[in-house]
Amino acid sequence: MDRKQRIIKYGSLVHFSCEEGYIAATGLEAEDLFIREKNGTDIDEEPLPLLGFETSVFRIEAPASSLTAKAQEAVADHFSNNNTLLMEHFSNINTAPELMYGKTFLLLHSVSQMCVAVFPSRPSKSDPNCVRLVLVKPGEVESDFCEFVMTPRYKIHDDGDPVCRGDEVLLRLAAFPIFVHVTGRKHPGLNKWGMPFEEDGCDSSINAFEKGLAAGRMVDDLRSEVNGSEERAVGFVVQRYDIGRDQANYQRALYHIARPYVPSGVPVLLYHRERESFLTTSLTSESRQQKESEETKKTMGANVVSGGDNGISGGALSTNKESSFVEGVFVSRSATQLEGSGTFTPDTPDANDNTDSDVDHAGTPFPLLMKDETSTGCVSNEGTAFNDVWRSCTALWILENENSTIGGAVRMQSVKYRLRQACSNMYLAVAGSGIDAFFEGNGESDFSESVDGMGAAALEEGSDAGSNSSRNQLRAASLCMIPPPRTTKDLQRTLFTLTPMFFTECNFLIENDCLTLQNVLTGMYVCTQEARDRLFLQWQPSVSDTITVRSSRQEIVQDVMFLRSHCERLCRYRDAFQALARLKKSRHPSFHRDGGGLEPYPGKRESSDSCEENLTPTRAAFVQGGALSTDFGVSSLGRQTRTTETPYASILPIIYASQSSLEELIRFCSSARVRDALRLDGIPIVRRQRMIFELNIHRLVMDVILTPFSLLQSEETDGMGDKTMSGMLPWGCSPRLPPLPLMGGFFCMGDALDDAHSEVHLVCRLAFRFLRQMVRKAKMLKKWLVEFIPYFLELGGHRFRVSDTMTELFSENNSVPRPVVESVADHFIGSLRRGRSAGHLNLLASMCTVGFSGIFERQAMVCQKLLVENSELLSRFVLNQNGEWAVVVNEGEAPVECGALFELMRPHNSQQQMGSDAKYARFLQSEIQLLGCLCFDGCPS
């Protein structure tokens, strides 16, 4: 190819590779760049193609002050070229400014749209002689720290020569002689599971769960770091990611197509025009959860057990329950447990229809269509994107090229793609007896020849009579969702081709054009049935399946990718503690002495400089002559340098990263300037709150709270062999919450207040604060946390500030069942016997009113349980000798004037004055508020 045809221009998407791999970043603010290896590894440690390559893609942008930027603004890119393109206008597109050696540019991360910048005030975490490279928000740093230039690796080009695909270059900061460098991380004191080396064989009791966890999540610190150095540099090969963009725009101009093309590697919406529905999955469809909840209540009835052991009787916590057939196995995906063995035999022997309850493999979700009830007005307007956040945040899909290092416009027919759900990172795949026979019997032959007579009948007739006890039962070819492929079988069964439904001369996929999806392995087409939301496979495409691809609002895409990145961190935290708990349970030599006692490893509590993610606001490092700010938020305050015995020193970076993520998530759903996440109480952002529940993040946060104290997998899932937690619920959550009381975790809940566990305690406090913020002033969302109330009560008394979360949960909420309200009232009234707490009284007050109206039943219950049966727990008001109201603080002591008590709460008083008397004054204030709430609409007692 002529060098002129390989020139890289401003606005292009590129990736940089070296011998170790590709420069990458997950997309979080203040995150260090790292090197992603060129090949993944499968379960047998064999090379595997990279997936999710968009994290290694960067956009070349011109600095805002340069002349090149002004020229670039006039050039339409594939995100904003909605205007009609004619041949006479194509020259304006094809003449974007060329990137030349010595010319300045910005590197914008394609996923997060954040800018790559040098962090000159902080040394690299891997090499103290280097400085950090991080992601920052555009405009928050000085241009000197984020403008780069390219210089040729070898002296074959001069300044002013164009940069072309395949050139080996050096990246240098334009204002300073700092080159981009790579440093490999080494931890000689830890083995590959992140644990200290032992003389005994560590591999003996490591099962597939811990191996997979170590390979994919727990050892992120072992990857190479991208940093900056004045003395050393690494040569990178620059390649263009959006190959074919110019050709796609040329064809659009040639055929007068005004609509933009569909890019690969970018989240888009798959919309069924005929049925006015989005493509989503079974585990992220709220409407399906509500529907199956109603069906389950009708069929199960009194068989639902909802925490009766905790003083909550008779199905009070019977919340949303999902059940499905998993190749003949009945799987419940609810938080509470069902009576019986967990298996179910269908009443009708005919299972030939591809119904909504057909699911491949145990607990695996499947694709379905979600009815669009709010955005139908946008369908007729081809130039607009869908704006409804609640309906589209789980319907975002990424078309990923078989060669994931190639992006650009999606090509029709000739190129294979994988469909990945953006929020869950799960792939669309096919499953069935024929697929198993192809890989087990004759994997090298053609698919149609590998299927035996029974398998062919299963494919053609659509029969599905799977059984959990026999693999010889027939299972129809069906669609399912699987985690990122790690086997050859999964790689091949996730490939699809896109074919235009109607004839078109354009070779690229254009927005709003109807298409058909064909699986490469089976040759079958993705179709729908008129009366069902479930997708199925058949040999011929259906003319009624008018599936189109549409774009979504950019802020929705950014929010979804932001949430996914932080949730992946929280998953690492949860899975790390689950792996430690299993190793402890198996008496692994890394965790036990010969005598059987747990051996804590002395570890140093380091400052935030050595954490996995630096929590310092990035803008503080780019001051213009002033002093650096030290207002870093709560995490850095609780992370001051000190030495103590830490029983899980190897995962401290994961713990610190989880604290940072929870802080960012709290700020994500709140509008406030306060940096301290534990005290943030800003205005909630409603659309983001709804997005959090739509993506089922509240369930993951509950796992984060419970993971140090309990094993999260149930006995049923333990019997699944090598199958991991991923795929059962979003974010790999177990189908059921652990039983109460909590046990089996890495340490007991009674030890939560120990100094050695202070970092884990902070994670729990932040998690409870996040739960509070996600339902703050959101009445319709509070119902999703009701099922967690028994666990809130179990976790109370350990300074997690559970009462604050429950106060917000009960505020303006009259839908909580009465048995649950009674159990909460009994619990906190019992806590009042152990000590006065204004928070407990605030909780009792919040459950008695909605607005300025009282809830009679709850008012009567609190009056009976507190004012009548436990009146000694409240303060007694009397008149003193001067005829003024006073309070009897302690029996036998003189009453204290009310005015004197409340005077202690005024701001001008010193901290010493606001001691125990001030706490009692707050208790008294809460008591008066509670009595007022009990009198709304008339006191019932």
XYZ file of N, CA and C in Angstrom, residues 458-542:
255
model
N -32.775 -32.245 16.560
C -32.934 -31.178 17.551
C -32.850 -29.815 16.911
N -31.961 -29.677 15.927
C -31.823 -28.383 15.281
C -33.013 -28.056 14.407
N -33.471 -29.050 13.624
C -34.514 -28.777 12.649
C -35.893 -28.667 13.295
N -36.172 -29.530 14.269
C -37.495 -29.549 14.865
C -37.614 -28.598 16.046
N -36.467 -28.140 16.524
C -36.520 -27.198 17.643
C -36.855 -27.853 18.953
N -36.586 -29.140 19.096
C -36.914 -29.814 20.349
C -35.895 -29.471 21.403
N -36.347 -29.438 22.626
C -35.481 -29.135 23.762
C -35.968 -29.942 24.944
N -35.368 -31.096 25.117
C -35.756 -31.968 26.234
C -34.552 -32.230 27.100
N -33.808 -31.168 27.415
C -32.584 -31.331 28.172
C -32.844 -31.836 29.568
N -31.838 -32.464 30.128
C -31.938 -32.998 31.475
C -30.654 -32.711 32.204
N -30.757 -32.455 33.501
C -29.572 -32.185 34.287
C -28.819 -33.454 34.642
N -29.355 -34.616 34.348
C -28.690 -35.865 34.698
C -28.113 -36.568 33.502
N -28.421 -36.154 32.298
C -27.919 -36.839 31.117
C -27.625 -35.824 30.041
N -26.426 -35.904 29.471
C -26.042 -35.003 28.412
C -26.474 -35.532 27.054
N -27.064 -36.732 27.002
C -27.530 -37.288 25.739
C -28.911 -36.759 25.355
N -29.556 -36.050 26.275
C -30.844 -35.465 25.959
C -30.660 -34.365 24.915
N -31.653 -34.194 24.070
C -31.568 -33.214 22.996
C -31.839 -31.810 23.525
N -31.066 -30.901 23.032
C -31.262 -29.483 23.355
C -31.225 -28.704 22.052
N -32.223 -27.904 21.845
C -32.311 -27.149 20.597
C -31.222 -26.093 20.540
N -30.867 -25.722 19.326
C -29.955 -24.597 19.150
C -30.665 -23.325 19.582
N -30.121 -22.663 20.567
C -30.762 -21.480 21.134
C -29.706 -20.424 21.393
N -30.174 -19.232 21.719
C -29.298 -18.102 21.990
C -29.170 -17.895 23.489
N -27.991 -17.528 23.908
C -27.749 -17.271 25.324
C -26.671 -16.202 25.433
N -26.429 -15.774 26.656
C -25.371 -14.812 26.948
C -24.315 -15.491 27.799
N -23.048 -15.316 27.423
C -21.953 -15.955 28.152
C -20.919 -14.902 28.536
N -20.093 -15.172 29.557
C -18.996 -14.261 29.892
C -17.981 -14.212 28.757
N -17.011 -13.312 28.810
C -16.002 -13.236 27.745
C -15.388 -14.602 27.455
N -15.360 -15.013 26.188
C -14.900 -16.369 25.848
C -13.467 -16.633 26.297
N -13.280 -17.837 26.828
C -11.936 -18.280 27.201
C -11.640 -19.665 26.661
N -12.438 -20.124 25.711
C -12.199 -21.393 25.042
C -12.432 -21.214 23.550
N -11.888 -22.147 22.759
C -12.106 -22.103 21.316
C -13.586 -22.249 20.982
N -14.274 -23.081 21.739
C -15.707 -23.271 21.512
C -16.459 -21.962 21.696
N -16.172 -21.252 22.776
C -16.873 -19.996 23.022
C -16.521 -18.939 21.985
N -15.277 -18.957 21.518
C -14.891 -17.994 20.490
C -15.691 -18.196 19.204
N -15.883 -19.443 18.817
C -16.544 -19.712 17.546
C -18.053 -19.564 17.637
N -18.637 -19.883 18.785
C -20.095 -19.804 18.860
C -20.593 -18.400 19.161
N -19.699 -17.431 19.247
C -20.102 -16.041 19.448
C -19.967 -15.200 18.181
N -19.605 -15.810 17.052
C -19.399 -15.054 15.815
C -20.693 -14.958 15.007
N -20.971 -13.763 14.493
C -22.153 -13.500 13.679
C -21.750 -12.631 12.482
N -22.526 -12.736 11.433
C -22.395 -11.829 10.297
C -23.661 -11.001 10.172
N -23.513 -9.795 9.629
C -24.630 -8.878 9.451
C -24.905 -8.748 7.958
N -26.134 -8.986 7.589
C -26.540 -8.950 6.184
C -27.683 -7.969 6.023
N -27.663 -7.112 4.994
C -28.788 -6.193 4.789
C -30.055 -6.942 4.404
N -31.171 -6.543 4.968
C -32.441 -7.184 4.638
C -32.901 -6.809 3.233
N -32.607 -5.588 2.841
C -32.971 -5.119 1.513
C -31.695 -4.768 0.744
N -31.775 -4.823 -0.550
C -30.600 -4.597 -1.380
C -30.058 -3.183 -1.173
N -28.762 -3.087 -1.066
C -28.089 -1.803 -0.943
C -26.730 -1.898 -1.617
N -26.313 -0.821 -2.218
C -25.009 -0.790 -2.865
C -23.902 -0.392 -1.905
N -24.264 0.032 -0.699
C -23.265 0.413 0.304
C -22.779 -0.836 1.026
N -21.489 -0.961 1.175
C -20.900 -2.136 1.816
C -20.807 -2.007 3.332
N -21.273 -0.895 3.877
C -21.156 -0.647 5.305
C -22.546 -0.495 5.911
N -22.637 -0.790 7.191
C -23.914 -0.708 7.891
C -24.226 0.746 8.211
N -25.397 1.188 7.778
C -25.852 2.563 8.005
C -26.946 2.543 9.061
N -26.960 3.559 9.903
C -27.984 3.652 10.944
C -29.385 3.599 10.339
N -30.243 2.859 11.018
C -31.655 2.717 10.681
C -31.903 1.831 9.464
N -30.870 1.185 8.929
C -31.061 0.191 7.877
C -31.415 -1.151 8.508
N -32.353 -1.869 7.932
C -32.763 -3.170 8.456
C -31.706 -4.219 8.116
N -31.451 -5.095 9.060
C -30.412 -6.101 8.883
C -30.878 -7.430 9.435
N -30.164 -8.478 9.083
C -30.380 -9.808 9.643
C -29.079 -10.295 10.255
N -29.195 -11.019 11.376
C -28.048 -11.589 12.074
C -27.995 -13.084 11.794
N -26.841 -13.570 11.343
C -26.659 -14.984 11.056
C -25.477 -15.505 11.841
N -25.693 -16.595 12.561
C -24.618 -17.207 13.319
C -23.672 -17.932 12.371
N -22.384 -17.732 12.538
C -21.399 -18.307 11.635
C -21.288 -19.809 11.832
N -21.327 -20.285 13.060
C -21.106 -21.701 13.337
C -22.258 -22.564 12.829
N -23.477 -22.146 13.056
C -24.638 -22.960 12.688
C -25.238 -22.570 11.344
N -24.992 -21.347 10.892
C -25.637 -20.876 9.688
C -27.085 -20.489 9.888
N -27.560 -20.451 11.110
C -28.954 -20.119 11.402
C -29.102 -18.627 11.672
N -30.317 -18.118 11.468
C -30.605 -16.696 11.597
C -31.300 -16.404 12.930
N -31.042 -15.219 13.430
C -31.680 -14.752 14.662
C -33.044 -14.184 14.297
N -34.104 -14.751 14.898
C -35.478 -14.356 14.584
C -36.262 -14.177 15.877
N -37.488 -13.669 15.730
C -38.379 -13.488 16.867
C -39.718 -14.126 16.552
N -40.479 -14.414 17.611
C -41.837 -14.909 17.473
C -42.812 -13.815 17.854
N -43.953 -13.822 17.201
C -44.893 -12.727 17.352
C -45.411 -12.598 18.779
N -45.649 -13.730 19.436
C -46.280 -13.696 20.761
C -45.262 -13.750 21.891
N -43.953 -13.760 21.569
C -42.960 -13.917 22.624
C -41.868 -12.860 22.463
N -41.235 -12.575 23.590
C -40.123 -11.627 23.583
C -38.785 -12.309 23.375
N -38.751 -13.611 23.477
C -37.511 -14.359 23.380
C -37.070 -14.509 21.928
N -35.777 -14.361 21.660
C -35.214 -14.606 20.340
C -34.924 -16.089 20.170
N -34.969 -16.553 18.924
C -34.652 -17.937 18.649
C -33.948 -18.024 17.307
N -33.503 -19.222 16.951
C -32.759 -19.467 15.715
C -33.597 -20.273 14.745
N -33.518 -19.938 13.473
C -34.159 -20.736 12.440
C -33.320 -20.646 11.165
N -33.622 -21.563 10.216
C -32.775 -21.693 9.038
C -32.996 -20.581 8.030
N -34.148 -19.935 8.018
C -34.425 -18.880 7.066
C -34.722 -17.577 7.809
N -34.243 -16.445 7.301
C -34.554 -15.170 7.968
C -36.024 -14.813 7.823
N -36.508 -14.031 8.756
C -37.896 -13.601 8.760
C -37.997 -12.173 8.238
